[in-house]
Amino acid sequence: MSEPLGQGVEEPIDRNGAFPRLTDDQRARLRMLGQTRAVAPGEVLFREGESGYDFFVIESGAVTIVEGYGQENRVVAVHGRHRFLGEVNLLTGSPAYLSAVVRDAGELIQVSAASLRALLSEDEELSNLILRAFMSRRSILIDIGAGVKVVGSRYSRDARRVREFLARNRMPHHWMDLEADEEAEALLCALGVGACETPVVIAGRDVLRNPSNAEVAKLLGFGSRGAGPPMCDLVIVGAGPAGLAAAVYGASEGLDTQVIDAVAFGGQASTSARIENYLGFPTGISGGELAERAILQARRFGARMVVPARAVGLTRNDGHYAVQLADGEAVNGRTVIVATGAQYRRLELPELERFEGFGVYYAATQTEAQLCAGDPVMIVGGGNSAGQAAMFLSQHADSCRLVIRGDDLGSSMSRYLIDELDRAGRIDILTQRQITELKGDSSLEAVLLEDPRSGAQTEIEVRALFVFIGASPHTDWLRGHVAMDEHCFLLTGRDVQGQDLAAYDGERPFLLETSAPGLFAVGDVHSGSIKRVASAVGEGSMAVRLVHQRLAV
Ligand SMILES: Cc1cc2nc3c(=O)[nH]c(=O)nc-3n(C[C@H](O)[C@H](O)[C@H](O)COP(=O)(O)OP(=O)(O)OC[C@H]3O[C@@H](n4cnc5c(N)ncnc54)[C@H](O)[C@@H]3O)c2cc1C
């Protein structure tokens, strides 16, 4: 008989609350919910690809967590006495992407996923402990690249698309680059997959050849399953902080709520390494974790969540809305909250992504100011946001340069701000320049500036580059249906004026309601928004209140 997997492997230390041991009291509470039973070495507790697996607490013995069980048998970890198994997918009902196999005989407490979910809404102590552990485990698995495999070429656009889709959905995955990894080619041969069919996504026994994002989502169980109702009370388009807040409030207040997102739940905030200014998190919280928590919360209240689902059009019939999706389907709702956010414009530069968060920033708050204290700083952009950032950052930085492509600031920045910049005297304004290259190893060290008239290039030492070149809202799909400002952000409440009020028959739109009755706009997509996580969350929750009022009219 072969030796059980994970023999001689030590248990991982409890990093960030990922692997706590339960106390006698906590285990007693779990024992009351499930059954306690003996297990023998080699017994499989759950397998890769299995949905809705049970929750296990180890009373005695040891369990090995394995990737590719029965094939490459990669041991991810071994857990022993009083630890518990599972990860975020146990709560969302998505398939497991690792297997759990008993290494040492012992006794386990087994609790069904449904009973665990019920317990978590009642037992605050266990709820905090288990949620914390599941989320830390997800981060660890993302770091170590456990989970599904993606095989492809680093030069392939589709490979990049699939990897980005997995990353935005916080799905741990193991990237195998055909250009650098000999095992990648061997694996493709073994599966009988030609290089022209890559990228390939491998999850357990399932192999997807150059799949669409929707196929990946279906295989890995992102979002809710099954068909939605023919008509919802509330359709939320966009699941960033604003949309997720609306989903939590909508679903918890009894509205039949459906949320759709084109890419991933969490929005822009989930791409932020650390959000330092969100109320209630004194040491900051990663955007990914904030999103994960909000998703679980929205689901717990019964919100239906669908990804990827891109809204491409809107129609209004008999007082309800049909949101048309890119795949040809439609979602119908009595009311709609648009929370599609805005895309901060990025510089088109090679390797920009590598420096984002490591010297390239899109906000100039106290946090960034601390990061670049005493450093040479550069700001790109000629608008008020760039000017304000320059004023603020120049108080902290060693040197501060403001770079614009045009001749002067007069055409894009308010006069008072230009005067303040002049008076401050600490800010160097470089006109008719553009950045052509970012330089540095692990973080930004310098930029290459070009004068487009002469082509002359200068290298300047810069440790922090702030980009304020505007944001464009995701509102293409609403053109012709709702009133927008000159930059295509949605007008709401009192800002809706004149002809745009026609649909209200002498009434006025509620706060956050657009020129179309029952269609609300919240977060970054709405004209004049603050562009902060907290304000997006605030508006998302407020809009639900107004949805109730509109439904009651
Ligand atoms: C790198 C970075 C760091 C940041 N850090 C901070 C910070 O520390 N503190 C802070 O307060 N703010 C921060 N911000 C700003 C903050 O993230 C945004 O203000 C906030 O995310 C706005 O939320 P939202 O829900 O309105 O929009 P978004 O977060 O942009 O979400 C919009 C969602 O809509 C989806 N969507 C778009 N079009 C469609 C469509 N047609 N159909 C379906 N779905 C669609 C998108 O996929 C996205 O998920 C940061 C932003 C960035 C980019």
JSON list of N, CA and C in Angstrom, two decimals, residues 105-155:
[
{"chain": "A", "resi": 105, "resn": "ALA", "atom": "N", "xyz": [-5.41, 8.53, 10.78]},
{"chain": "A", "resi": 105, "resn": "ALA", "atom": "CA", "xyz": [-6.73, 8.15, 11.28]},
{"chain": "A", "resi": 105, "resn": "ALA", "atom": "C", "xyz": [-7.12, 9.03, 12.48]},
{"chain": "A", "resi": 106, "resn": "GLY", "atom": "N", "xyz": [-8.39, 9.28, 12.63]},
{"chain": "A", "resi": 106, "resn": "GLY", "atom": "CA", "xyz": [-8.83, 10.10, 13.78]},
{"chain": "A", "resi": 106, "resn": "GLY", "atom": "C", "xyz": [-10.32, 10.29, 13.73]},
{"chain": "A", "resi": 107, "resn": "GLU", "atom": "N", "xyz": [-10.75, 11.39, 14.33]},
{"chain": "A", "resi": 107, "resn": "GLU", "atom": "CA", "xyz": [-12.18, 11.68, 14.40]},
{"chain": "A", "resi": 107, "resn": "GLU", "atom": "C", "xyz": [-12.44, 13.11, 13.89]},
{"chain": "A", "resi": 108, "resn": "LEU", "atom": "N", "xyz": [-13.53, 13.26, 13.13]},
{"chain": "A", "resi": 108, "resn": "LEU", "atom": "CA", "xyz": [-13.86, 14.58, 12.58]},
{"chain": "A", "resi": 108, "resn": "LEU", "atom": "C", "xyz": [-15.29, 14.97, 12.93]},
{"chain": "A", "resi": 109, "resn": "ILE", "atom": "N", "xyz": [-15.53, 16.27, 13.02]},
{"chain": "A", "resi": 109, "resn": "ILE", "atom": "CA", "xyz": [-16.92, 16.75, 13.10]},
{"chain": "A", "resi": 109, "resn": "ILE", "atom": "C", "xyz": [-17.29, 17.16, 11.67]},
{"chain": "A", "resi": 110, "resn": "GLN", "atom": "N", "xyz": [-18.42, 16.67, 11.18]},
{"chain": "A", "resi": 110, "resn": "GLN", "atom": "CA", "xyz": [-18.85, 16.99, 9.81]},
{"chain": "A", "resi": 110, "resn": "GLN", "atom": "C", "xyz": [-20.16, 17.78, 9.87]},
{"chain": "A", "resi": 111, "resn": "VAL", "atom": "N", "xyz": [-20.13, 18.98, 9.27]},
{"chain": "A", "resi": 111, "resn": "VAL", "atom": "CA", "xyz": [-21.31, 19.85, 9.30]},
{"chain": "A", "resi": 111, "resn": "VAL", "atom": "C", "xyz": [-21.67, 20.21, 7.86]},
{"chain": "A", "resi": 112, "resn": "SER", "atom": "N", "xyz": [-22.93, 20.12, 7.49]},
{"chain": "A", "resi": 112, "resn": "SER", "atom": "CA", "xyz": [-23.30, 20.45, 6.10]},
{"chain": "A", "resi": 112, "resn": "SER", "atom": "C", "xyz": [-23.08, 21.94, 5.85]},
{"chain": "A", "resi": 113, "resn": "ALA", "atom": "N", "xyz": [-22.86, 22.29, 4.56]},
{"chain": "A", "resi": 113, "resn": "ALA", "atom": "CA", "xyz": [-22.62, 23.70, 4.21]},
{"chain": "A", "resi": 113, "resn": "ALA", "atom": "C", "xyz": [-23.83, 24.55, 4.61]},
{"chain": "A", "resi": 114, "resn": "ALA", "atom": "N", "xyz": [-25.04, 24.01, 4.43]},
{"chain": "A", "resi": 114, "resn": "ALA", "atom": "CA", "xyz": [-26.25, 24.78, 4.77]},
{"chain": "A", "resi": 114, "resn": "ALA", "atom": "C", "xyz": [-26.30, 25.06, 6.27]},
{"chain": "A", "resi": 115, "resn": "SER", "atom": "N", "xyz": [-25.97, 24.05, 7.10]},
{"chain": "A", "resi": 115, "resn": "SER", "atom": "CA", "xyz": [-25.99, 24.28, 8.56]},
{"chain": "A", "resi": 115, "resn": "SER", "atom": "C", "xyz": [-24.90, 25.27, 8.96]},
{"chain": "A", "resi": 116, "resn": "LEU", "atom": "N", "xyz": [-23.76, 25.19, 8.27]},
{"chain": "A", "resi": 116, "resn": "LEU", "atom": "CA", "xyz": [-22.69, 26.13, 8.60]},
{"chain": "A", "resi": 116, "resn": "LEU", "atom": "C", "xyz": [-23.15, 27.56, 8.29]},
{"chain": "A", "resi": 117, "resn": "ARG", "atom": "N", "xyz": [-23.77, 27.74, 7.12]},
{"chain": "A", "resi": 117, "resn": "ARG", "atom": "CA", "xyz": [-24.23, 29.09, 6.75]},
{"chain": "A", "resi": 117, "resn": "ARG", "atom": "C", "xyz": [-25.23, 29.61, 7.78]},
{"chain": "A", "resi": 118, "resn": "ALA", "atom": "N", "xyz": [-26.12, 28.72, 8.25]},
{"chain": "A", "resi": 118, "resn": "ALA", "atom": "CA", "xyz": [-27.12, 29.15, 9.24]},
{"chain": "A", "resi": 118, "resn": "ALA", "atom": "C", "xyz": [-26.40, 29.54, 10.54]},
{"chain": "A", "resi": 119, "resn": "LEU", "atom": "N", "xyz": [-25.41, 28.76, 10.92]},
{"chain": "A", "resi": 119, "resn": "LEU", "atom": "CA", "xyz": [-24.68, 29.06, 12.16]},
{"chain": "A", "resi": 119, "resn": "LEU", "atom": "C", "xyz": [-23.98, 30.43, 12.06]},
{"chain": "A", "resi": 120, "resn": "LEU", "atom": "N", "xyz": [-23.41, 30.69, 10.88]},
{"chain": "A", "resi": 120, "resn": "LEU", "atom": "CA", "xyz": [-22.65, 31.93, 10.74]},
{"chain": "A", "resi": 120, "resn": "LEU", "atom": "C", "xyz": [-23.50, 33.17, 10.90]},
{"chain": "A", "resi": 121, "resn": "SER", "atom": "N", "xyz": [-24.82, 33.06, 10.61]},
{"chain": "A", "resi": 121, "resn": "SER", "atom": "CA", "xyz": [-25.64, 34.25, 10.79]},
{"chain": "A", "resi": 121, "resn": "SER", "atom": "C", "xyz": [-26.07, 34.41, 12.25]},
{"chain": "A", "resi": 122, "resn": "GLU", "atom": "N", "xyz": [-25.77, 33.40, 13.10]},
{"chain": "A", "resi": 122, "resn": "GLU", "atom": "CA", "xyz": [-26.22, 33.50, 14.50]},
{"chain": "A", "resi": 122, "resn": "GLU", "atom": "C", "xyz": [-25.06, 33.61, 15.49]},
{"chain": "A", "resi": 123, "resn": "ASP", "atom": "N", "xyz": [-23.96, 32.92, 15.17]},
{"chain": "A", "resi": 123, "resn": "ASP", "atom": "CA", "xyz": [-22.85, 32.82, 16.13]},
{"chain": "A", "resi": 123, "resn": "ASP", "atom": "C", "xyz": [-21.74, 33.78, 15.72]},
{"chain": "A", "resi": 124, "resn": "GLU", "atom": "N", "xyz": [-21.74, 34.96, 16.34]},
{"chain": "A", "resi": 124, "resn": "GLU", "atom": "CA", "xyz": [-20.82, 36.02, 15.90]},
{"chain": "A", "resi": 124, "resn": "GLU", "atom": "C", "xyz": [-19.35, 35.61, 16.05]},
{"chain": "A", "resi": 125, "resn": "GLU", "atom": "N", "xyz": [-19.05, 34.93, 17.16]},
{"chain": "A", "resi": 125, "resn": "GLU", "atom": "CA", "xyz": [-17.65, 34.58, 17.42]},
{"chain": "A", "resi": 125, "resn": "GLU", "atom": "C", "xyz": [-17.13, 33.63, 16.34]},
{"chain": "A", "resi": 126, "resn": "LEU", "atom": "N", "xyz": [-17.89, 32.55, 16.09]},
{"chain": "A", "resi": 126, "resn": "LEU", "atom": "CA", "xyz": [-17.45, 31.58, 15.07]},
{"chain": "A", "resi": 126, "resn": "LEU", "atom": "C", "xyz": [-17.50, 32.20, 13.68]},
{"chain": "A", "resi": 127, "resn": "SER", "atom": "N", "xyz": [-18.50, 33.02, 13.46]},
{"chain": "A", "resi": 127, "resn": "SER", "atom": "CA", "xyz": [-18.64, 33.65, 12.15]},
{"chain": "A", "resi": 127, "resn": "SER", "atom": "C", "xyz": [-17.40, 34.48, 11.82]},
{"chain": "A", "resi": 128, "resn": "ASN", "atom": "N", "xyz": [-16.96, 35.32, 12.77]},
{"chain": "A", "resi": 128, "resn": "ASN", "atom": "CA", "xyz": [-15.78, 36.15, 12.53]},
{"chain": "A", "resi": 128, "resn": "ASN", "atom": "C", "xyz": [-14.55, 35.30, 12.30]},
{"chain": "A", "resi": 129, "resn": "LEU", "atom": "N", "xyz": [-14.40, 34.27, 13.13]},
{"chain": "A", "resi": 129, "resn": "LEU", "atom": "CA", "xyz": [-13.21, 33.43, 13.07]},
{"chain": "A", "resi": 129, "resn": "LEU", "atom": "C", "xyz": [-13.14, 32.65, 11.74]},
{"chain": "A", "resi": 130, "resn": "ILE", "atom": "N", "xyz": [-14.28, 32.08, 11.35]},
{"chain": "A", "resi": 130, "resn": "ILE", "atom": "CA", "xyz": [-14.29, 31.24, 10.14]},
{"chain": "A", "resi": 130, "resn": "ILE", "atom": "C", "xyz": [-14.17, 32.11, 8.89]},
{"chain": "A", "resi": 131, "resn": "LEU", "atom": "N", "xyz": [-14.90, 33.23, 8.86]},
{"chain": "A", "resi": 131, "resn": "LEU", "atom": "CA", "xyz": [-14.80, 34.12, 7.69]},
{"chain": "A", "resi": 131, "resn": "LEU", "atom": "C", "xyz": [-13.38, 34.64, 7.51]},
{"chain": "A", "resi": 132, "resn": "ARG", "atom": "N", "xyz": [-12.78, 35.07, 8.61]},
{"chain": "A", "resi": 132, "resn": "ARG", "atom": "CA", "xyz": [-11.41, 35.58, 8.56]},
{"chain": "A", "resi": 132, "resn": "ARG", "atom": "C", "xyz": [-10.48, 34.50, 7.96]},
{"chain": "A", "resi": 133, "resn": "ALA", "atom": "N", "xyz": [-10.64, 33.26, 8.48]},
{"chain": "A", "resi": 133, "resn": "ALA", "atom": "CA", "xyz": [-9.78, 32.16, 8.02]},
{"chain": "A", "resi": 133, "resn": "ALA", "atom": "C", "xyz": [-10.00, 31.88, 6.53]},
{"chain": "A", "resi": 134, "resn": "PHE", "atom": "N", "xyz": [-11.27, 31.82, 6.11]},
{"chain": "A", "resi": 134, "resn": "PHE", "atom": "CA", "xyz": [-11.56, 31.51, 4.71]},
{"chain": "A", "resi": 134, "resn": "PHE", "atom": "C", "xyz": [-10.96, 32.57, 3.79]},
{"chain": "A", "resi": 135, "resn": "MET", "atom": "N", "xyz": [-11.09, 33.83, 4.21]},
{"chain": "A", "resi": 135, "resn": "MET", "atom": "CA", "xyz": [-10.58, 34.89, 3.33]},
{"chain": "A", "resi": 135, "resn": "MET", "atom": "C", "xyz": [-9.06, 34.92, 3.31]},
{"chain": "A", "resi": 136, "resn": "SER", "atom": "N", "xyz": [-8.43, 34.67, 4.44]},
{"chain": "A", "resi": 136, "resn": "SER", "atom": "CA", "xyz": [-6.96, 34.62, 4.46]},
{"chain": "A", "resi": 136, "resn": "SER", "atom": "C", "xyz": [-6.48, 33.45, 3.62]},
{"chain": "A", "resi": 137, "resn": "ARG", "atom": "N", "xyz": [-7.21, 32.32, 3.69]},
{"chain": "A", "resi": 137, "resn": "ARG", "atom": "CA", "xyz": [-6.80, 31.15, 2.89]},
{"chain": "A", "resi": 137, "resn": "ARG", "atom": "C", "xyz": [-6.88, 31.49, 1.41]},
{"chain": "A", "resi": 138, "resn": "ARG", "atom": "N", "xyz": [-7.94, 32.22, 1.02]},
{"chain": "A", "resi": 138, "resn": "ARG", "atom": "CA", "xyz": [-8.07, 32.58, -0.39]},
{"chain": "A", "resi": 138, "resn": "ARG", "atom": "C", "xyz": [-6.85, 33.41, -0.82]},
{"chain": "A", "resi": 139, "resn": "SER", "atom": "N", "xyz": [-6.44, 34.35, 0.03]},
{"chain": "A", "resi": 139, "resn": "SER", "atom": "CA", "xyz": [-5.28, 35.19, -0.33]},
{"chain": "A", "resi": 139, "resn": "SER", "atom": "C", "xyz": [-4.02, 34.34, -0.43]},
{"chain": "A", "resi": 140, "resn": "ILE", "atom": "N", "xyz": [-3.86, 33.40, 0.50]},
{"chain": "A", "resi": 140, "resn": "ILE", "atom": "CA", "xyz": [-2.67, 32.54, 0.46]},
{"chain": "A", "resi": 140, "resn": "ILE", "atom": "C", "xyz": [-2.67, 31.70, -0.82]},
{"chain": "A", "resi": 141, "resn": "LEU", "atom": "N", "xyz": [-3.84, 31.15, -1.16]},
{"chain": "A", "resi": 141, "resn": "LEU", "atom": "CA", "xyz": [-3.91, 30.30, -2.36]},
{"chain": "A", "resi": 141, "resn": "LEU", "atom": "C", "xyz": [-3.64, 31.11, -3.63]},
{"chain": "A", "resi": 142, "resn": "ILE", "atom": "N", "xyz": [-4.09, 32.38, -3.63]},
{"chain": "A", "resi": 142, "resn": "ILE", "atom": "CA", "xyz": [-3.79, 33.23, -4.79]},
{"chain": "A", "resi": 142, "resn": "ILE", "atom": "C", "xyz": [-2.27, 33.44, -4.86]},
{"chain": "A", "resi": 143, "resn": "ASP", "atom": "N", "xyz": [-1.65, 33.71, -3.70]},
{"chain": "A", "resi": 143, "resn": "ASP", "atom": "CA", "xyz": [-0.20, 33.95, -3.67]},
{"chain": "A", "resi": 143, "resn": "ASP", "atom": "C", "xyz": [0.58, 32.75, -4.16]},
{"chain": "A", "resi": 144, "resn": "ILE", "atom": "N", "xyz": [0.17, 31.55, -3.74]},
{"chain": "A", "resi": 144, "resn": "ILE", "atom": "CA", "xyz": [0.98, 30.37, -4.11]},
{"chain": "A", "resi": 144, "resn": "ILE", "atom": "C", "xyz": [0.55, 29.78, -5.45]},
{"chain": "A", "resi": 145, "resn": "GLY", "atom": "N", "xyz": [-0.46, 30.37, -6.08]},
{"chain": "A", "resi": 145, "resn": "GLY", "atom": "CA", "xyz": [-0.88, 29.88, -7.40]},
{"chain": "A", "resi": 145, "resn": "GLY", "atom": "C", "xyz": [-1.45, 28.48, -7.35]},
{"chain": "A", "resi": 146, "resn": "ALA", "atom": "N", "xyz": [-2.25, 28.20, -6.32]},
{"chain": "A", "resi": 146, "resn": "ALA", "atom": "CA", "xyz": [-2.91, 26.88, -6.27]},
{"chain": "A", "resi": 146, "resn": "ALA", "atom": "C", "xyz": [-4.20, 26.97, -7.09]},
{"chain": "A", "resi": 147, "resn": "GLY", "atom": "N", "xyz": [-4.85, 25.85, -7.29]},
{"chain": "A", "resi": 147, "resn": "GLY", "atom": "CA", "xyz": [-6.16, 25.89, -7.97]},
{"chain": "A", "resi": 147, "resn": "GLY", "atom": "C", "xyz": [-6.07, 25.56, -9.44]},
{"chain": "A", "resi": 148, "resn": "VAL", "atom": "N", "xyz": [-6.99, 26.12, -10.23]},
{"chain": "A", "resi": 148, "resn": "VAL", "atom": "CA", "xyz": [-7.05, 25.74, -11.65]},
{"chain": "A", "resi": 148, "resn": "VAL", "atom": "C", "xyz": [-5.76, 26.12, -12.37]},
{"chain": "A", "resi": 149, "resn": "LYS", "atom": "N", "xyz": [-5.48, 25.37, -13.44]},
{"chain": "A", "resi": 149, "resn": "LYS", "atom": "CA", "xyz": [-4.27, 25.68, -14.23]},
{"chain": "A", "resi": 149, "resn": "LYS", "atom": "C", "xyz": [-4.68, 26.43, -15.48]},
{"chain": "A", "resi": 150, "resn": "VAL", "atom": "N", "xyz": [-3.85, 27.39, -15.85]},
{"chain": "A", "resi": 150, "resn": "VAL", "atom": "CA", "xyz": [-4.04, 28.06, -17.14]},
{"chain": "A", "resi": 150, "resn": "VAL", "atom": "C", "xyz": [-2.75, 27.86, -17.92]},
{"chain": "A", "resi": 151, "resn": "VAL", "atom": "N", "xyz": [-2.85, 27.23, -19.08]},
{"chain": "A", "resi": 151, "resn": "VAL", "atom": "CA", "xyz": [-1.65, 26.99, -19.90]},
{"chain": "A", "resi": 151, "resn": "VAL", "atom": "C", "xyz": [-1.79, 27.83, -21.17]},
{"chain": "A", "resi": 152, "resn": "GLY", "atom": "N", "xyz": [-0.75, 28.59, -21.48]},
{"chain": "A", "resi": 152, "resn": "GLY", "atom": "CA", "xyz": [-0.81, 29.41, -22.69]},
{"chain": "A", "resi": 152, "resn": "GLY", "atom": "C", "xyz": [0.49, 30.17, -22.88]},
{"chain": "A", "resi": 153, "resn": "SER", "atom": "N", "xyz": [0.48, 30.99, -23.93]},
{"chain": "A", "resi": 153, "resn": "SER", "atom": "CA", "xyz": [1.69, 31.77, -24.21]},
{"chain": "A", "resi": 153, "resn": "SER", "atom": "C", "xyz": [1.56, 33.14, -23.59]},
{"chain": "A", "resi": 154, "resn": "ARG", "atom": "N", "xyz": [2.67, 33.65, -23.06]},
{"chain": "A", "resi": 154, "resn": "ARG", "atom": "CA", "xyz": [2.65, 34.98, -22.46]},
{"chain": "A", "resi": 154, "resn": "ARG", "atom": "C", "xyz": [2.33, 36.05, -23.50]},
{"chain": "A", "resi": 155, "resn": "TYR", "atom": "N", "xyz": [2.50, 35.70, -24.80]},
{"chain": "A", "resi": 155, "resn": "TYR", "atom": "CA", "xyz": [2.22, 36.69, -25.85]},
{"chain": "A", "resi": 155, "resn": "TYR", "atom": "C", "xyz": [0.78, 36.63, -26.34]}
]
